[in-house]
Amino acid sequence: MIGRRTRVKKYGGTSVGSPERIRKVAKDLVDEHHRGSPQVVVASAMADTTEQLLSMARRVTSQPRARELDMMLTTGEQISIALLAMAVQEYGGKATALTGAQCGIRTDDNFTRARIQEISTQRILDILGRGDIVIVAGFQGVTSDDEITTLGRGGSDLTATALAAALEAPVCEIYTDVDGVFTADPRIVSEARLLSWISYEEMLEFAASGSRVLHPRSVEVASRFNVPLQVRSSFHDRPGTNITKEEELEKVAITGCTGDSNVARLALTRVKDVPGIAANISNALSDVGINIRLIIQGIRHDQTNDVSVIVSEDDAERSAEVLRRIAEGVGSTEVLVDTEVAKVSVIGSGIASTPGVAGRMFRALADEGINIELISSSEVRIACVIHRDRLSDAVRAIHREFDLENLERKRVVDKR
Ligand code: ADP
Ligand code: ASP
Ligand code: MG
């Protein structure tokens, strides 16, 4: 089947950010085509386009309806796929541009955060079969009622991995504006080290902790369907980062650290110390589709607790409304909202089995004079909520503490 020979590639916003960049990508695609590989290419909107569209909507209304937002946002990707197909044709190649709907990406109807339910690949396979490069609009799909949806910010990564899984493609290449996945965001830590290999599990933690380089759900899909993922630069030919199974890699305690400023902290003070309160708070938020990133209960000595939740900053206002509504019922008199916070995380599959990681992280922050407001930890991650102003300092201090600049992450032969 042609799908199993097809290279699925995704180009992010900067990589198709200007007519010149689009021509450069088109030239690479045509060269590859001449070498005989069928290609499915997912493109994002040109750099900043999605932001500009969003800010235009906000100038019209403070509460744009999600359905119309999606209708508008999907046009960004349509522009880049049309231009990319034209540029391929200009270089003498054959290309067909398809929207999410045209290439059979069916989603549920959760506008602005839709989930892919099904992909029918027949049209893509037919077009590949006649020798065209297929160019697909990232980040979008269509419901069974023909409503246009988007998959959430950064969702073109998900379009690419889901297509690679559906086509059973041998690889999904994510072309971006950095050389691959680093031990920390190279724009914050200049000494950050490029990782040749990283596991799906670690990559998922990186993504979920705010490192934009891959969308968390794209990593989930790749891992579930065993799609080999590569993250590499669209600006040169060097190899980048391969994402693979944990057991194929040499063990290390810590793989990297990452910061996330897209968070807000809300707190309900002095809630009653009785069963069911945490459930009430969590359910009230999840009922309106708000995802709690972290919930922490602090005990007082007067039969009350303070409950803090961390949510995405975009959800802060709606979360505050929900909490104000339920405050009285849980005995709380006050809802505090703080959007000047950020989260810094250290990530590694060896954290649970390596004593002292948390202590070293807290010490590194203390030595920088950075106050920790909340702490959470799991087998593979320790995260601290801190003041947003200090986020970059925190990432750099932790990177230094664990000497990540000199980290080696090697692939070892799978001995099983
Ligand atoms: P694209 O438009 O190609 O999808 P994104 O902006 O979504 O690109 O993601 C790439 C960005 O992710 C990089 O420019 C970099 O600043 C950021 N980033 C954050 N953490 C990391 C990391 N650990 N390794 C590489 N890039 C990272
Ligand atoms: N253009 C969309 C965004 O900016 C999707 C993507 O780039 O992956 O979020
Ligand atoms: Mg992205």
XYZ file of C-alpha atoms and ligand atoms in Angstrom:
453
model
C 0.000 0.000 0.000
C 1.314 3.454 -0.936
C 0.538 4.826 2.569
C 3.272 2.641 4.055
C 5.869 4.301 1.812
C 4.577 7.832 2.374
C 6.553 10.399 4.294
C 4.263 12.563 6.377
C 5.756 16.008 7.040
C 4.482 18.963 8.992
C 5.699 22.544 8.577
C 4.958 25.031 11.377
C 4.083 28.712 11.076
C 7.619 30.121 10.883
C 8.627 27.475 8.350
C 5.940 28.767 5.962
C 6.085 32.323 7.344
C 6.740 34.209 4.074
C 6.496 33.642 0.320
C 10.275 33.015 0.330
C 9.955 30.370 3.055
C 7.080 28.744 1.173
C 9.186 28.571 -1.972
C 12.080 27.008 -0.020
C 9.772 24.322 1.439
C 8.238 23.697 -1.996
C 11.708 23.222 -3.507
C 12.589 20.641 -0.813
C 9.313 18.806 -1.484
C 9.886 18.682 -5.222
C 13.485 17.434 -4.736
C 12.196 14.672 -2.474
C 9.486 13.819 -4.988
C 12.153 13.326 -7.656
C 13.869 10.880 -5.296
C 10.660 8.827 -5.418
C 8.950 9.316 -2.040
C 5.215 9.872 -1.876
C 4.556 12.777 0.509
C 1.696 14.078 2.612
C 2.509 17.549 3.874
C 0.629 19.272 6.666
C 1.020 23.048 6.870
C 0.200 25.521 9.642
C -1.002 29.063 9.116
C 1.790 31.488 8.189
C 3.579 32.909 11.255
C 1.361 35.142 13.443
C -1.697 34.678 11.213
C -3.683 32.780 13.852
C -2.856 35.440 16.458
C -3.874 38.238 14.090
C -7.171 36.540 13.301
C -7.865 36.078 17.010
C -7.119 39.689 17.812
C -9.383 40.810 14.986
C -12.207 38.766 16.480
C -11.568 40.334 19.880
C -11.875 43.785 18.349
C -15.351 42.865 17.167
C -16.544 41.186 20.362
C -15.134 40.254 23.747
C -16.906 36.882 23.591
C -16.663 35.428 20.101
C -18.737 32.289 19.596
C -16.513 29.227 19.264
C -18.230 28.041 16.071
C -17.455 31.266 14.211
C -13.952 31.438 15.702
C -13.217 28.065 14.132
C -14.686 29.142 10.837
C -12.303 32.099 10.846
C -9.171 30.408 12.228
C -9.222 27.615 9.646
C -8.733 30.171 6.880
C -5.153 30.755 8.082
C -4.149 27.204 7.189
C -6.071 27.370 3.910
C -3.932 30.264 2.759
C -0.676 28.438 3.420
C -1.708 25.161 1.759
C -2.910 26.966 -1.351
C 0.333 28.963 -1.583
C 2.466 25.882 -0.934
C 0.681 23.911 -3.670
C 1.155 26.827 -6.094
C 4.857 27.006 -5.225
C 5.296 23.258 -5.827
C 3.584 23.652 -9.198
C 5.897 26.575 -9.975
C 8.893 24.232 -9.478
C 7.360 21.769 -11.918
C 5.928 19.410 -9.283
C 2.372 18.213 -8.896
C 0.488 19.015 -5.699
C -3.108 19.057 -4.497
C -4.118 21.130 -1.480
C -6.897 19.778 0.760
C -8.700 21.271 3.751
C -9.271 19.073 6.802
C -12.824 18.413 5.618
C -11.711 17.516 2.103
C -9.203 14.978 3.323
C -11.694 13.214 5.580
C -10.701 14.354 9.090
C -13.887 13.903 11.147
C -14.057 15.422 14.609
C -16.544 15.842 17.437
C -18.293 19.202 17.757
C -16.231 20.732 20.566
C -15.377 23.890 18.675
C -11.853 25.287 19.296
C -10.762 22.023 20.954
C -12.305 19.287 18.816
C -11.056 15.715 18.982
C -10.408 13.650 15.879
C -12.812 10.717 15.692
C -12.021 9.192 12.339
C -9.875 9.729 9.257
C -10.847 8.266 5.911
C -7.705 8.177 3.850
C -9.181 7.147 0.485
C -9.009 10.570 -1.136
C -5.410 11.081 0.013
C -4.423 7.646 -1.292
C -6.087 8.314 -4.665
C -4.229 11.601 -5.054
C -0.905 10.034 -3.989
C -1.601 7.225 -6.458
C -1.705 9.647 -9.361
C 1.670 11.039 -8.322
C 0.729 14.281 -6.570
C 2.107 15.623 -3.321
C -0.862 15.974 -0.964
C -0.848 19.211 1.028
C -3.206 19.234 3.996
C -4.432 22.138 6.142
C -3.341 21.481 9.719
C -5.329 22.032 12.907
C -8.783 21.463 11.413
C -11.516 18.982 10.731
C -15.241 18.714 10.149
C -18.112 17.231 12.137
C -20.643 14.734 10.793
C -22.943 17.785 10.357
C -20.352 19.530 8.165
C -19.426 22.027 10.860
C -15.841 23.287 10.607
C -13.751 22.695 13.740
C -10.232 23.312 15.021
C -8.168 20.971 17.180
C -6.752 23.465 19.715
C -3.732 25.770 19.450
C -0.698 24.052 17.995
C -2.999 21.356 16.593
C -1.252 20.929 13.223
C 1.167 18.554 14.950
C -1.838 16.388 15.771
C -3.128 16.494 12.186
C 0.251 15.198 11.017
C 0.640 12.368 13.527
C -2.985 11.277 13.116
C -2.546 11.156 9.333
C 0.732 9.242 9.718
C -1.051 6.730 11.966
C -4.013 6.375 9.593
C -1.724 5.894 6.568
C 0.618 3.599 8.544
C 3.409 5.863 7.322
C 6.981 4.900 8.252
C 7.727 8.287 9.810
C 6.173 11.608 10.751
C 8.601 14.512 10.396
C 7.825 17.746 12.256
C 9.728 20.612 10.622
C 10.015 23.653 12.848
C 12.093 26.743 13.645
C 14.561 25.063 16.039
C 16.919 22.128 15.415
C 14.879 19.622 17.426
C 13.959 18.983 21.035
C 16.448 20.476 23.493
C 17.005 19.964 27.224
C 15.197 23.319 27.628
C 13.770 25.947 25.297
C 16.891 27.120 23.417
C 15.395 30.613 23.286
C 15.620 30.770 27.083
C 18.714 28.671 27.804
C 21.466 29.334 25.280
C 23.459 26.288 26.509
C 20.495 23.916 26.061
C 21.560 20.651 24.469
C 19.901 19.114 21.411
C 18.611 15.630 22.234
C 19.138 13.032 19.484
C 16.660 10.708 21.188
C 13.812 11.124 23.642
C 11.026 8.746 24.664
C 7.333 9.292 23.943
C 6.714 9.424 27.707
C 9.287 12.145 28.292
C 8.159 14.064 25.223
C 4.589 13.948 26.482
C 5.704 15.444 29.802
C 7.652 18.150 27.984
C 4.607 18.954 25.867
C 2.159 18.875 28.767
C 4.458 21.107 30.842
C 4.344 23.920 28.339
C 7.118 23.268 25.841
C 5.394 24.262 22.588
C 7.613 22.188 20.349
C 4.994 19.399 20.012
C 1.291 19.335 20.826
C 0.632 16.902 23.720
C -2.066 14.993 21.859
C 0.194 14.507 18.853
C 2.673 12.716 21.115
C -0.133 10.618 22.605
C -1.327 9.534 19.162
C 2.204 8.797 17.964
C 2.868 6.687 21.031
C -0.435 4.803 20.847
C -0.013 3.940 17.160
C 3.763 3.533 17.273
C 4.458 6.276 14.751
C 8.182 7.138 14.736
C 8.350 10.909 15.199
C 11.166 13.245 14.221
C 11.457 16.912 15.126
C 13.861 18.824 12.912
C 14.631 22.212 11.412
C 13.071 23.370 8.156
C 16.085 25.662 7.702
C 18.769 22.998 7.152
C 19.273 19.248 6.681
C 20.694 18.178 10.041
C 18.898 15.237 11.659
C 17.158 16.663 14.765
C 15.441 14.584 17.465
C 13.932 11.093 17.184
C 11.130 10.129 19.504
C 10.876 6.472 20.339
C 10.053 3.890 22.986
C 11.553 4.282 26.442
C 13.074 0.774 26.496
C 15.233 1.559 23.464
C 17.011 4.382 25.271
C 19.781 4.519 27.795
C 18.412 5.466 31.217
C 18.985 8.983 32.522
C 17.449 10.570 35.613
C 16.511 13.879 34.074
C 15.958 14.813 30.459
C 15.152 18.474 30.706
C 13.296 21.350 32.234
C 10.557 23.520 30.920
C 8.526 26.587 31.800
C 4.881 27.380 31.229
C 3.571 30.911 31.565
C 0.125 30.076 30.216
C -1.242 29.286 33.661
C -3.309 31.015 36.325
C -3.804 30.218 39.971
C -7.187 30.447 41.628
C -7.854 29.814 45.278
C -10.927 29.298 47.409
C -10.047 30.174 50.970
C -11.442 28.642 54.142
C -13.606 25.973 52.555
C -15.307 23.499 54.921
C -13.204 20.501 55.907
C -15.849 17.878 55.083
C -16.035 15.063 52.492
C -17.098 15.982 48.955
C -15.706 19.516 48.744
C -12.848 18.738 46.350
C -15.277 16.770 44.193
C -17.713 19.721 44.076
C -14.979 22.120 43.002
C -13.510 19.787 40.368
C -16.900 18.867 38.938
C -18.076 22.465 38.726
C -15.025 23.304 36.603
C -15.059 20.176 34.447
C -18.809 20.590 33.786
C -18.011 23.709 31.779
C -15.081 22.040 30.000
C -12.262 23.533 32.084
C -9.272 21.287 32.553
C -7.672 21.511 36.017
C -3.916 21.254 35.600
C -3.226 20.978 39.313
C -5.321 21.056 42.477
C -3.803 21.487 45.904
C -5.454 21.537 49.291
C -3.741 23.210 52.231
C -4.902 22.485 55.755
C -5.595 25.183 58.328
C -6.107 24.545 62.033
C -9.669 25.810 62.226
C -11.576 23.009 60.419
C -11.167 24.765 57.070
C -8.874 24.314 54.072
C -7.567 26.528 51.308
C -7.970 24.940 47.874
C -5.829 26.176 44.977
C -6.334 25.196 41.358
C -4.043 25.834 38.443
C -5.736 26.228 35.059
C -4.692 27.594 31.662
C -4.579 31.352 31.685
C -7.177 31.379 28.897
C -9.581 29.639 31.286
C -8.882 31.959 34.263
C -11.865 34.259 33.895
C -14.390 31.499 33.323
C -12.907 29.481 36.211
C -13.241 32.482 38.533
C -16.912 32.847 37.574
C -17.532 29.165 38.337
C -15.717 29.316 41.674
C -17.572 32.479 42.726
C -20.835 30.694 41.959
C -20.017 27.715 44.193
C -18.030 29.562 46.898
C -20.896 30.026 49.311
C -21.996 26.400 48.995
C -18.552 25.158 50.087
C -18.356 27.684 52.897
C -15.726 29.916 51.283
C -15.859 33.659 51.518
C -13.175 34.551 49.034
C -11.982 33.604 45.521
C -8.437 34.719 44.754
C -7.228 34.963 41.152
C -3.564 35.349 40.266
C -2.530 35.449 36.617
C 1.023 36.565 37.369
C 2.192 33.005 37.986
C 4.064 30.414 35.929
C 5.048 26.803 36.299
C 8.566 25.432 36.035
C 9.023 21.671 35.696
C 11.890 19.227 35.695
C 11.240 16.106 33.642
C 12.760 12.651 33.502
C 11.719 9.012 33.634
C 14.343 8.390 36.345
C 13.064 11.009 38.788
C 11.164 8.562 41.005
C 14.199 6.291 41.358
C 16.749 9.071 41.929
C 16.842 10.462 45.464
C 17.337 14.169 45.951
C 16.017 15.574 42.671
C 13.300 17.623 44.379
C 15.697 18.987 46.992
C 18.210 20.049 44.349
C 15.504 21.756 42.320
C 14.138 23.665 45.345
C 17.664 24.659 46.412
C 18.489 25.947 42.915
C 15.345 28.122 43.005
C 16.077 29.324 46.550
C 19.642 30.298 45.611
C 18.156 32.490 42.864
C 15.807 34.098 45.420
C 12.769 32.552 43.708
C 9.823 31.834 45.983
C 7.904 28.586 45.416
C 4.137 29.032 45.744
C 2.943 25.475 45.049
C 4.653 22.150 44.411
C 3.428 19.028 42.659
C 5.272 15.874 41.772
C 4.712 12.658 39.845
C 6.920 9.702 38.874
C 8.309 11.652 35.932
C 7.939 15.322 36.826
C 8.379 17.831 39.628
C 6.653 21.165 39.067
C 6.745 24.397 41.046
C 4.432 27.370 40.665
C 6.393 30.619 40.944
C 6.046 34.306 40.066
C 5.889 34.749 36.306
C 8.619 37.401 36.200
C 11.172 34.856 37.376
C 10.313 32.025 34.962
C 13.306 32.343 32.649
C 15.699 32.663 35.614
C 14.139 29.540 37.120
C 14.534 27.475 33.938
C 18.176 28.563 33.598
C 18.964 27.847 37.260
C 17.508 24.333 37.099
C 19.250 23.606 33.806
C 22.544 24.587 35.431
C 21.881 22.639 38.633
C 21.402 19.364 36.773
C 24.203 20.058 34.272
C 21.820 19.415 31.380
C 24.212 21.155 29.033
C 26.293 17.949 29.129
C 23.435 15.458 28.956
C 23.898 12.456 26.644
C 20.752 10.612 25.625
C 21.724 7.530 23.605
C 19.813 4.763 21.947
C 20.758 1.306 23.125
C 19.926 -1.943 21.358
C 16.637 -3.336 22.524
C 17.746 -6.560 24.227
C 14.337 -8.188 24.610
P 5.834 25.584 14.964
O 5.262 26.871 14.499
O 6.863 25.011 14.055
O 4.770 24.583 15.339
P 6.201 26.211 17.772
O 6.433 27.647 18.065
O 4.834 25.668 18.024
O 6.659 25.941 16.275
O 7.253 25.297 18.577
C 8.618 25.528 18.430
C 9.116 26.372 19.592
O 9.081 25.597 20.784
C 10.574 26.766 19.482
O 10.732 27.944 18.736
C 11.022 26.920 20.939
O 11.098 28.261 21.342
C 9.912 26.239 21.730
N 10.424 25.250 22.695
C 10.072 25.176 24.010
N 10.714 24.205 24.637
C 11.522 23.608 23.727
C 12.444 22.521 23.785
N 12.652 21.831 24.920
N 13.097 22.176 22.662
C 12.870 22.847 21.506
N 12.011 23.891 21.382
C 11.336 24.276 22.481
N -2.126 27.834 13.403
C -2.535 27.126 14.601
C -1.972 27.823 15.825
O -1.300 28.822 15.722
C -2.171 25.671 14.554
C -0.683 25.345 14.531
O 0.143 26.219 14.235
O -0.342 24.176 14.774
O -2.246 27.393 16.911
Mg 3.546 24.293 17.051
